[in-house]
Amino acid sequence: MIDRTKLSPIIREAVAVTEAECGRVSDEQIELLIRKERGEITTKDIIQDLKKKYME
């Protein structure tokens, strides 16, 4: 489980807005945001992963 108090301000804001609009954000989704912030993955990688997960 991810300690949400230790998230960067940008990720905390993204999680708060997403939860307000769409409901609970999973730890898996938060992990993707952390990896994106670190430069390990791109937005394109995240979109491709979501397409694989939900479109196939």
N, CA, C and O atoms as a DFTB+ gen file, in Angstrom:
224 C
 N C O
     1  1       0.840      -1.179       0.000
     2  2       0.000       0.000       0.000
     3  2       0.887       1.245       0.000
     4  3       1.871       1.322       0.737
     5  1       0.536       2.183      -0.809
     6  2       1.312       3.410      -0.958
     7  2       0.916       4.406       0.136
     8  3      -0.269       4.627       0.388
     9  1       1.919       5.000       0.777
    10  2       1.684       6.034       1.788
    11  2       1.411       7.348       1.054
    12  3       2.335       7.991       0.556
    13  1       0.166       7.731       0.992
    14  2      -0.232       8.912       0.222
    15  2       0.302      10.215       0.801
    16  3       0.340      11.225       0.099
    17  1       0.712      10.213       2.058
    18  2       1.248      11.436       2.659
    19  2       2.641      11.756       2.136
    20  3       3.108      12.887       2.274
    21  1       3.310      10.775       1.539
    22  2       4.669      10.977       1.041
    23  2       4.724      11.247      -0.459
    24  3       5.809      11.312      -1.037
    25  1       3.567      11.404      -1.091
    26  2       3.526      11.690      -2.522
    27  2       3.924      13.138      -2.777
    28  3       3.760      14.001      -1.914
    29  1       4.445      13.390      -3.964
    30  2       4.797      14.762      -4.324
    31  2       3.515      15.592      -4.434
    32  3       2.436      15.039      -4.645
    33  1       3.628      16.906      -4.292
    34  2       2.432      17.760      -4.386
    35  2       1.684      17.599      -5.712
    36  3       0.454      17.645      -5.735
    37  1       2.406      17.413      -6.799
    38  2       1.760      17.269      -8.112
    39  2       0.924      15.996      -8.156
    40  3      -0.214      16.010      -8.627
    41  1       1.488      14.903      -7.669
    42  2       0.757      13.635      -7.684
    43  2      -0.411      13.683      -6.707
    44  3      -1.490      13.178      -7.019
    45  1      -0.219      14.278      -5.534
    46  2      -1.326      14.411      -4.574
    47  2      -2.492      15.175      -5.190
    48  3      -3.653      14.803      -5.016
    49  1      -2.174      16.243      -5.909
    50  2      -3.230      17.034      -6.553
    51  2      -3.926      16.222      -7.637
    52  3      -5.152      16.247      -7.740
    53  1      -3.155      15.503      -8.445
    54  2      -3.739      14.673      -9.506
    55  2      -4.664      13.613      -8.915
    56  3      -5.750      13.371      -9.442
    57  1      -4.238      12.987      -7.831
    58  2      -5.057      11.966      -7.176
    59  2      -6.329      12.596      -6.608
    60  3      -7.414      12.036      -6.763
    61  1      -6.213      13.732      -5.964
    62  2      -7.378      14.397      -5.369
    63  2      -8.405      14.779      -6.428
    64  3      -9.602      14.562      -6.244
    65  1      -7.943      15.344      -7.526
    66  2      -8.858      15.753      -8.602
    67  2      -9.515      14.530      -9.229
    68  3     -10.723      14.521      -9.464
    69  1      -8.721      13.500      -9.499
    70  2      -9.262      12.283     -10.111
    71  2     -10.288      11.624      -9.198
    72  3     -11.339      11.182      -9.664
    73  1      -9.994      11.554      -7.906
    74  2     -10.947      10.952      -6.974
    75  2     -12.220      11.781      -6.859
    76  3     -13.304      11.221      -6.696
    77  1     -12.108      13.090      -6.941
    78  2     -13.297      13.943      -6.882
    79  2     -14.187      13.730      -8.105
    80  3     -15.413      13.762      -8.003
    81  1     -13.562      13.515      -9.253
    82  2     -14.314      13.364     -10.499
    83  2     -14.761      11.927     -10.766
    84  3     -15.859      11.699     -11.274
    85  1     -13.905      10.955     -10.423
    86  2     -14.125       9.579     -10.887
    87  2     -14.214       8.527      -9.791
    88  3     -14.592       7.388     -10.066
    89  1     -13.883       8.871      -8.585
    90  2     -13.863       7.868      -7.522
    91  2     -12.450       7.468      -7.151
    92  3     -11.484       8.121      -7.546
    93  1     -12.337       6.410      -6.400
    94  2     -11.058       5.944      -5.833
    95  2      -9.986       5.698      -6.894
    96  3     -10.261       5.142      -7.958
    97  1      -8.761       6.123      -6.583
    98  2      -7.598       5.873      -7.430
    99  2      -6.830       4.714      -6.806
   100  3      -6.504       4.743      -5.619
   101  1      -6.543       3.696      -7.609
   102  2      -5.862       2.511      -7.084
   103  2      -4.371       2.777      -6.884
   104  3      -3.807       3.714      -7.447
   105  1      -3.757       1.932      -6.071
   106  2      -2.312       2.029      -5.865
   107  2      -1.561       1.813      -7.179
   108  3      -0.515       2.421      -7.407
   109  1      -2.096       0.948      -8.039
   110  2      -1.474       0.698      -9.344
   111  2      -1.446       1.983     -10.177
   112  3      -0.443       2.283     -10.826
   113  1      -2.535       2.731     -10.158
   114  2      -2.596       3.985     -10.905
   115  2      -1.639       5.015     -10.317
   116  3      -0.998       5.758     -11.061
   117  1      -1.538       5.067      -9.003
   118  2      -0.609       5.996      -8.357
   119  2       0.825       5.625      -8.710
   120  3       1.654       6.501      -8.956
   121  1       1.118       4.332      -8.737
   122  2       2.461       3.869      -9.101
   123  2       2.821       4.320     -10.521
   124  3       3.961       4.706     -10.776
   125  1       1.855       4.273     -11.442
   126  2       2.100       4.756     -12.806
   127  2       2.431       6.247     -12.800
   128  3       3.334       6.683     -13.515
   129  1       1.711       7.030     -12.003
   130  2       1.994       8.466     -11.907
   131  2       3.395       8.720     -11.358
   132  3       4.103       9.608     -11.832
   133  1       3.789       7.935     -10.358
   134  2       5.129       8.081      -9.781
   135  2       6.188       7.750     -10.823
   136  3       7.174       8.473     -10.964
   137  1       5.986       6.661     -11.549
   138  2       6.955       6.270     -12.587
   139  2       7.036       7.327     -13.688
   140  3       8.115       7.599     -14.215
   141  1       5.883       7.927     -14.036
   142  2       5.884       8.975     -15.059
   143  2       6.646      10.197     -14.563
   144  3       7.423      10.793     -15.309
   145  1       6.425      10.568     -13.316
   146  2       7.110      11.731     -12.749
   147  2       8.628      11.525     -12.734
   148  3       9.389      12.470     -12.940
   149  1       9.054      10.304     -12.493
   150  2      10.488       9.986     -12.477
   151  2      11.082       9.892     -13.879
   152  3      12.302       9.840     -14.033
   153  1      10.229       9.870     -14.898
   154  2      10.710       9.768     -16.271
   155  2      10.926       8.338     -16.729
   156  3      11.534       8.111     -17.776
   157  1      10.440       7.369     -15.964
   158  2      10.611       5.964     -16.313
   159  2       9.669       5.536     -17.433
   160  3       9.982       4.624     -18.198
   161  1       8.520       6.193     -17.526
   162  2       7.551       5.903     -18.573
   163  2       6.986       7.220     -19.090
   164  3       7.155       8.269     -18.468
   165  1       6.315       7.150     -20.234
   166  2       5.699       8.340     -20.819
   167  2       4.178       8.219     -20.752
   168  3       3.640       7.159     -20.434
   169  1       3.507       9.308     -21.053
   170  2       2.049       9.283     -21.117
   171  2       1.599       8.281     -22.168
   172  3       0.602       7.583     -21.981
   173  1       2.326       8.211     -23.264
   174  2       2.002       7.261     -24.335
   175  2       2.041       5.826     -23.807
   176  3       1.171       5.021     -24.140
   177  1       3.042       5.502     -22.988
   178  2       3.132       4.164     -22.393
   179  2       1.901       3.862     -21.539
   180  3       1.356       2.759     -21.591
   181  1       1.472       4.843     -20.760
   182  2       0.304       4.659     -19.893
   183  2      -0.947       4.431     -20.733
   184  3      -1.745       3.546     -20.427
   185  1      -1.122       5.216     -21.780
   186  2      -2.295       5.074     -22.647
   187  2      -2.296       3.713     -23.323
   188  3      -3.339       3.064     -23.395
   189  1      -1.141       3.267     -23.820
   190  2      -1.055       1.955     -24.455
   191  2      -1.395       0.848     -23.465
   192  3      -2.086      -0.108     -23.816
   193  1      -0.919       0.971     -22.239
   194  2      -1.221      -0.022     -21.207
   195  2      -2.717      -0.066     -20.915
   196  3      -3.294      -1.145     -20.780
   197  1      -3.344       1.106     -20.817
   198  2      -4.783       1.156     -20.563
   199  2      -5.576       0.568     -21.725
   200  3      -6.571      -0.124     -21.511
   201  1      -5.141       0.841     -22.951
   202  2      -5.819       0.267     -24.120
   203  2      -5.751      -1.251     -24.077
   204  3      -6.751      -1.927     -24.316
   205  1      -4.579      -1.787     -23.773
   206  2      -4.431      -3.244     -23.680
   207  2      -5.343      -3.813     -22.598
   208  3      -5.967      -4.859     -22.777
   209  1      -5.406      -3.116     -21.489
   210  2      -6.162      -3.602     -20.338
   211  2      -7.673      -3.565     -20.573
   212  3      -8.385      -4.488     -20.178
   213  1      -8.162      -2.510     -21.211
   214  2      -9.604      -2.317     -21.305
   215  2     -10.201      -2.481     -22.700
   216  3     -11.418      -2.611     -22.831
   217  1      -9.378      -2.478     -23.736
   218  2      -9.914      -2.562     -25.093
   219  2      -9.821      -3.976     -25.678
   220  3     -10.450      -4.268     -26.695
   221  1      -9.056      -4.833     -25.050
   222  2      -8.891      -6.182     -25.616
   223  2      -9.635      -7.208     -24.820
   224  3      -9.604      -8.392     -25.156
